[in-house]
mmCIF file of C-alpha atoms in Angstrom:
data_model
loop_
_atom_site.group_PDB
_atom_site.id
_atom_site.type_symbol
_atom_site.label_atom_id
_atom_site.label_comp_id
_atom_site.label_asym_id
_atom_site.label_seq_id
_atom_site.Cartn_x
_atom_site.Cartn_y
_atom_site.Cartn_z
ATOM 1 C CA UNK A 1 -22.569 -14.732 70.680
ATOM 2 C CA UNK A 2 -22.712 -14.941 66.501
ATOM 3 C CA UNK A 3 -21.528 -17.994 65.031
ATOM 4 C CA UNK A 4 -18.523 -17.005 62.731
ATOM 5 C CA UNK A 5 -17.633 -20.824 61.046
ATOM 6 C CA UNK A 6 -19.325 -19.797 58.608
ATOM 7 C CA UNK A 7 -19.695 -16.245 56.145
ATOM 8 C CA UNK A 8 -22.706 -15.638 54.352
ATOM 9 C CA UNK A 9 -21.705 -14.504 50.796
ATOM 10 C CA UNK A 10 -23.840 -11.534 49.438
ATOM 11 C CA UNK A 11 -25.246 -12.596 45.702
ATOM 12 C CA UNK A 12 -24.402 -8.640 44.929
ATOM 13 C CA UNK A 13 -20.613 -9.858 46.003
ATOM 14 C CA UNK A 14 -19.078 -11.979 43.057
ATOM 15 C CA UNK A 15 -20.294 -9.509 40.291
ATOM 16 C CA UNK A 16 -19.182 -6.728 42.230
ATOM 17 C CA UNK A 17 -15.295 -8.367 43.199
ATOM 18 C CA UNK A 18 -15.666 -8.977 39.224
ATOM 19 C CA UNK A 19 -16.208 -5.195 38.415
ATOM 20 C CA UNK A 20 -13.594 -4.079 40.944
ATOM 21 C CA UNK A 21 -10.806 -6.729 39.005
ATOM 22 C CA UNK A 22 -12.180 -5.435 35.712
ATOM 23 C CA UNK A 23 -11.121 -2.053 36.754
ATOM 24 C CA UNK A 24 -7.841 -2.745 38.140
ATOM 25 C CA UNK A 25 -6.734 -4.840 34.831
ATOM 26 C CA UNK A 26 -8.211 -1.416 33.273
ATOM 27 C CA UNK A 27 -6.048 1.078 35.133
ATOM 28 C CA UNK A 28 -2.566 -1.470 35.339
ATOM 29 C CA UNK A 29 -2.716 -1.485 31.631
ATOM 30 C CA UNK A 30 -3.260 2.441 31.092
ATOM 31 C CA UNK A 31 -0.401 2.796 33.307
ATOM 32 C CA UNK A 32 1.733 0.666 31.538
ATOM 33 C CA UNK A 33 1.298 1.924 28.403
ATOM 34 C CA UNK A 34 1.876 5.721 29.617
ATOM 35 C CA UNK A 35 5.011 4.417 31.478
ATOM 36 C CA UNK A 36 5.951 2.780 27.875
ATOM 37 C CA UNK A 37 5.266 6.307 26.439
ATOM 38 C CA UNK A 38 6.916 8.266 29.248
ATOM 39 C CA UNK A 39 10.488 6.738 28.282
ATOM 40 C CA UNK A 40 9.664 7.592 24.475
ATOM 41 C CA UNK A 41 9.123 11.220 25.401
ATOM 42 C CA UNK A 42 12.552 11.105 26.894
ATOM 43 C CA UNK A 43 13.679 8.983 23.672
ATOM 44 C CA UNK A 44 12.621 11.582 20.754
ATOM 45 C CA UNK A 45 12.717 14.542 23.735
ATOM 46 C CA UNK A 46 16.512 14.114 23.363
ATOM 47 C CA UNK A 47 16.413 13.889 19.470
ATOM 48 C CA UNK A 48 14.195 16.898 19.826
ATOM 49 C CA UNK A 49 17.037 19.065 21.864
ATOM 50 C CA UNK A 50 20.333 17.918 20.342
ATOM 51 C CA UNK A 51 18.552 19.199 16.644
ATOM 52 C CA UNK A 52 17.644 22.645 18.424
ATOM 53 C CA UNK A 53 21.258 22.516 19.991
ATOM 54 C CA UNK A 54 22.756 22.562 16.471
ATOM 55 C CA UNK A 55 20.215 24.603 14.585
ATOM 56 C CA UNK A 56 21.145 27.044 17.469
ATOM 57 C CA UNK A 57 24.452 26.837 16.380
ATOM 58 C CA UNK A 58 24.724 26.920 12.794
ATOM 59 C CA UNK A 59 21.398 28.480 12.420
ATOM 60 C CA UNK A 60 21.702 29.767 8.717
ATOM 61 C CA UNK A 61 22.791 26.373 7.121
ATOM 62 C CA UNK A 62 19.833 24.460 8.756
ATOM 63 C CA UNK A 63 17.848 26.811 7.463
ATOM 64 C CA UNK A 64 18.936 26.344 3.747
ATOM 65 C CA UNK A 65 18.899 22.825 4.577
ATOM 66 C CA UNK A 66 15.833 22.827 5.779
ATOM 67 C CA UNK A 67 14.059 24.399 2.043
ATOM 68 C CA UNK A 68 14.984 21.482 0.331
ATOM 69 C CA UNK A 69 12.516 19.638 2.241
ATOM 70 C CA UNK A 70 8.841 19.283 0.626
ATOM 71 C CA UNK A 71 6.857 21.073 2.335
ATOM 72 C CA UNK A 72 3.682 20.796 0.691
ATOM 73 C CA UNK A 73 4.394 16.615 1.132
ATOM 74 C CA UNK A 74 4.807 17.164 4.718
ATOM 75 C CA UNK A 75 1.507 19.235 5.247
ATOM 76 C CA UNK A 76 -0.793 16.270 3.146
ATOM 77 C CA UNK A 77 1.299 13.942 5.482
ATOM 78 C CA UNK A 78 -0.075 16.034 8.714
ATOM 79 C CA UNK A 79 -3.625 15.858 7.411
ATOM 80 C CA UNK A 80 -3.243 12.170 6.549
ATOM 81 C CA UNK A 81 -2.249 11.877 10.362
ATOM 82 C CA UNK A 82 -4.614 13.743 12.170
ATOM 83 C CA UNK A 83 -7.113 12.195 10.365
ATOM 84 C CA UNK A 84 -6.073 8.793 11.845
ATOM 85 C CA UNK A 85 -6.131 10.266 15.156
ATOM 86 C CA UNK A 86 -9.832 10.956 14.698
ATOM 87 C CA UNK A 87 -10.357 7.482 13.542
ATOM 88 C CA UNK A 88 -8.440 6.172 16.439
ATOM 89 C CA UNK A 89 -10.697 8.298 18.558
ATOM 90 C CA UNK A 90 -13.884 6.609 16.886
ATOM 91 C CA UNK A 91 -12.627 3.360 17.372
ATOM 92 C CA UNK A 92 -12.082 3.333 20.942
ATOM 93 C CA UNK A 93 -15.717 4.919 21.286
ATOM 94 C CA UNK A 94 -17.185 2.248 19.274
ATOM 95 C CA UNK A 95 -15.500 -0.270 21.567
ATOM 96 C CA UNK A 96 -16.503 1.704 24.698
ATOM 97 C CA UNK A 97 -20.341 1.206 22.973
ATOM 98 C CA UNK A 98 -19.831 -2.312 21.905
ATOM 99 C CA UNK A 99 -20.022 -1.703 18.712
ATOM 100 C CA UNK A 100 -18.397 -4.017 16.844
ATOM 101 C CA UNK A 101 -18.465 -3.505 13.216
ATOM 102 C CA UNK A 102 -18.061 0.781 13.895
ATOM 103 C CA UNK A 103 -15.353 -0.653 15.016
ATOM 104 C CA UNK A 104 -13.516 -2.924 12.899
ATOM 105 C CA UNK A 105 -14.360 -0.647 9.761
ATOM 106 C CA UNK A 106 -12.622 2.231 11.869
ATOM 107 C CA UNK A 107 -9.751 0.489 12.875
ATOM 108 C CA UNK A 108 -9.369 -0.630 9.357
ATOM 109 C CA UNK A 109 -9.402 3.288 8.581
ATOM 110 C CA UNK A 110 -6.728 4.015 10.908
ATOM 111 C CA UNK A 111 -4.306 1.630 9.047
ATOM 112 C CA UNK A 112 -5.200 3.059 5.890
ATOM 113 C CA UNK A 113 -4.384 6.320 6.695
ATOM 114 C CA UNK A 114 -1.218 4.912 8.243
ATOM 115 C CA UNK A 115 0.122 3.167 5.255
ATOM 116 C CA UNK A 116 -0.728 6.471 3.194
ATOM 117 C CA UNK A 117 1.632 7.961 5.239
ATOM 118 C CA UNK A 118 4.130 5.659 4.796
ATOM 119 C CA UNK A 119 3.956 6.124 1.111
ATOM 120 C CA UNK A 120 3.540 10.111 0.937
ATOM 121 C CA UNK A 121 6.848 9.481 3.338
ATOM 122 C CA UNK A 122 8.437 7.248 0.674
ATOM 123 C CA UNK A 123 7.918 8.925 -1.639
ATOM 124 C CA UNK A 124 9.376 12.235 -0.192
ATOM 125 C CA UNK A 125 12.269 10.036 1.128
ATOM 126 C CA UNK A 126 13.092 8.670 -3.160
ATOM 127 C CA UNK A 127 12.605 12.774 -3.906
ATOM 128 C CA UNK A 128 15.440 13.571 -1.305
ATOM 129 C CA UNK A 129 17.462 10.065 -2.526
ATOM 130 C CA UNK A 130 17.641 11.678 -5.960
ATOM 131 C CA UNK A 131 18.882 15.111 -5.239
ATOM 132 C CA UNK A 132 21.413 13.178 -3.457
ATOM 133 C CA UNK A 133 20.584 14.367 0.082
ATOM 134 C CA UNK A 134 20.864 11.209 2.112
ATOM 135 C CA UNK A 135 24.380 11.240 4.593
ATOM 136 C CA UNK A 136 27.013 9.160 3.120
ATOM 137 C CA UNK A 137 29.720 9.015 0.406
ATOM 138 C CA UNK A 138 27.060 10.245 -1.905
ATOM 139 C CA UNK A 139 25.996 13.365 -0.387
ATOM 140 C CA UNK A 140 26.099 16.537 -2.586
ATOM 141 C CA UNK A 141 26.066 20.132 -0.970
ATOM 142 C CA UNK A 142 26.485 23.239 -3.268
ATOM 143 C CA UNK A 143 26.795 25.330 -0.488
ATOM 144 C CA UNK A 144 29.381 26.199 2.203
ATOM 145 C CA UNK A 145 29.497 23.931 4.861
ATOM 146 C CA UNK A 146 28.761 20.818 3.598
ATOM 147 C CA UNK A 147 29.797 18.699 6.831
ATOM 148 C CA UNK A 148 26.722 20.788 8.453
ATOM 149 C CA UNK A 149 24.087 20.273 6.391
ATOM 150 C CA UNK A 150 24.629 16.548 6.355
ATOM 151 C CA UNK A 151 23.911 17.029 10.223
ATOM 152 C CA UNK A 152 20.667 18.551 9.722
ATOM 153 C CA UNK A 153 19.901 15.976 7.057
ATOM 154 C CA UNK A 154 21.199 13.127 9.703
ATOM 155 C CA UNK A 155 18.974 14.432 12.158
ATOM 156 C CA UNK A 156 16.235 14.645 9.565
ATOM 157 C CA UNK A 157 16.613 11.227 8.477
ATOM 158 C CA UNK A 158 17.458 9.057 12.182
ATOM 159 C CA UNK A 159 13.935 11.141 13.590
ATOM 160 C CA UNK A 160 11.716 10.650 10.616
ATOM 161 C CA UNK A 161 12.965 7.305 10.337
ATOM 162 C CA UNK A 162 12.265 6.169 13.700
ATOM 163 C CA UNK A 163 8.866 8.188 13.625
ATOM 164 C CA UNK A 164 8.124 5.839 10.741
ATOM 165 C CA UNK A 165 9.239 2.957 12.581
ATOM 166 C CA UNK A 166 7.094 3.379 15.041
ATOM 167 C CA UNK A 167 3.869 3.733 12.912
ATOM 168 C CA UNK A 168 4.862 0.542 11.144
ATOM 169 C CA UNK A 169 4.590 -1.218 14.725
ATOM 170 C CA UNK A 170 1.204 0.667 15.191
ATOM 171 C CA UNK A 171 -0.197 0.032 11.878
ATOM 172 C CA UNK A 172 0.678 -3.879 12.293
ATOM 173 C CA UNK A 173 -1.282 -3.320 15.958
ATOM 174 C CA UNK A 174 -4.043 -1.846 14.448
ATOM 175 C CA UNK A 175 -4.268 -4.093 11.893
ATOM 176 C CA UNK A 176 -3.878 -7.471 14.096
ATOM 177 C CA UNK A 177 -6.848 -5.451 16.383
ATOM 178 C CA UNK A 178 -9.005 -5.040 13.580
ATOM 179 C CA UNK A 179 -9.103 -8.913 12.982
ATOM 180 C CA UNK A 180 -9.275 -9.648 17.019
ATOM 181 C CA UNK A 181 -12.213 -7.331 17.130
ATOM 182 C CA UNK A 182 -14.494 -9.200 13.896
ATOM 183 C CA UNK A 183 -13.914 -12.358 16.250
ATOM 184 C CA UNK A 184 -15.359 -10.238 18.818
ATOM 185 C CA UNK A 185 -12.002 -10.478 21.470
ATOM 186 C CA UNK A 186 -13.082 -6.962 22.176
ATOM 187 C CA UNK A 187 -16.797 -6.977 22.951
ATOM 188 C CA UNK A 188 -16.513 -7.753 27.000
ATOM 189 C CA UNK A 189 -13.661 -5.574 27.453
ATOM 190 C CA UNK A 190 -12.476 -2.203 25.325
ATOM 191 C CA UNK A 191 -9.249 -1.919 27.151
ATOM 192 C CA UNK A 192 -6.751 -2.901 24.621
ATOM 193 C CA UNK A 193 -8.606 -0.705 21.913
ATOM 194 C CA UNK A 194 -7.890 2.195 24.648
ATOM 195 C CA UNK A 195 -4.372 0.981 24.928
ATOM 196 C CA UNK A 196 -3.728 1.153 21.707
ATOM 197 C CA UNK A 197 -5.141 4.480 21.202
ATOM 198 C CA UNK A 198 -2.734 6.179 23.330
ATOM 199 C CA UNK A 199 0.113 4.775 21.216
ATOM 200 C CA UNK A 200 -1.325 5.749 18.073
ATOM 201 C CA UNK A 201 -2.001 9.421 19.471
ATOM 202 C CA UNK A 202 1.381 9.982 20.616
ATOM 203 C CA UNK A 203 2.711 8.943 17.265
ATOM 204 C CA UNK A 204 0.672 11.924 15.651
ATOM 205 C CA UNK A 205 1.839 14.004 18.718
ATOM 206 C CA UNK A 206 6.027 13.472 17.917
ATOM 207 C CA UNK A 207 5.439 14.300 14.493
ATOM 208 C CA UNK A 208 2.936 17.256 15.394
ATOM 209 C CA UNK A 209 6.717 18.335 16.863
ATOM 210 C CA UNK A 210 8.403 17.131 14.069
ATOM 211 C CA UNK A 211 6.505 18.784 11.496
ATOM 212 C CA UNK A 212 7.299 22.795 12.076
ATOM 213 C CA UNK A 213 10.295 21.496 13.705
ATOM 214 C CA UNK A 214 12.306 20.262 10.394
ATOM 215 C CA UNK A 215 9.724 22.105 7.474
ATOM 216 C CA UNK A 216 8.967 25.062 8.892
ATOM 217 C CA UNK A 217 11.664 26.633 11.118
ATOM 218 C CA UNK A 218 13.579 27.881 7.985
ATOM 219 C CA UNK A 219 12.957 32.201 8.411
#
């Protein structure tokens, strides 16, 4: 009959239990972060509807509304943001390879582009301030319905303004990643950088929607 006080421990064990925690920290934190994205597709889903509810409904106004938008501003601001997205992409390759400079230097990039959205966006945002588009006592409509095409710019302002909000918070990420990852937090594990990537893609994704949604849909 075998003796069984005592287990022999395989030396293949402990790196292997290691691998197999590695890769459930991996997958618990991609799931958490697509949960945390899941609830903002509901969040900017619903912004999404209620402004096709109304264009739907006063469908001529939003359209006039919708050409005093800049819509050569908005297309440099696309660019500016798909670019990131392919810096993003870099990034978490160069962490996948342990690369660590690629990927501080790409990281770096990311927030770059970021913040030169945030100005092209400010910039369009002082244009609209001056024609006196923003909601509020100091709204001027020539046209008819005036009460309407404050909606649209209501709408225009609460979803760009939260899209911009949310690549603040991404831009300060990236930026306190970038650091983390020239101290070399990243070179055992790339999770985070992958993390973070998913966040920074769906930001480009809402205002892939965003884009045609308030600049273009005006014939």
């Amino acid at each position: 009959m075998a003796d069984t006080s005592t287990v022999a421990v395989s030396p293949m064990a402990e790196p292997e239990a290691e691998t197999g925690r590695e890769e459930q920290e991996h997958e618990a934190s991609l799931l958490g972060m697509w949960t945390f994205l899941a609830t903002e597709v509901l969040f900017f889903g619903g912004l999404i509807v209620a402004f096709l509810v109304y264009r739907a409904a006063y469908t001529p106004v939003f359209r006039e509304a919708s050409t005093h938008l800049n819509v050569l501003l908005g297309t440099v601001n696309t660019a500016v943001l798909l670019t990131s997205s392919l810096t993003m992409a870099l990034a978490v390759d160069a962490a996948a390879r342990r690369q660590r400079q690629r990927l501080v230097w790409l990281l770096l990039a990311t927030a770059g582009l970021g913040l030169v959205f945030l100005g092209i966006k400010a910039v369009e945002y002082s244009l609209e301030f001056r024609e006196h588009l923003f909601p509020g006592p100091g709204f001027v409509w020539e046209g008819d319905q005036g009460n309407v095409a404050q909606l649209f710019f209501v709408l225009y302002f609460v979803m760009t303004g939260l899209h911009a909000l949310h690549l603040i918070l991404g831009i300060g990420a990236v930026g306190v990643m970038s650091w983390l990852a020239h101290r070399g937090w990243y070179d055992e594990s790339p999770t985070p950088v992958e993390v973070l990537g998913l966040y920074w893609h769906f930001i480009d994704i809402v205002w892939i929607f965003l884009f045609p949604l308030l600049y273009l849909l005006r014939h």
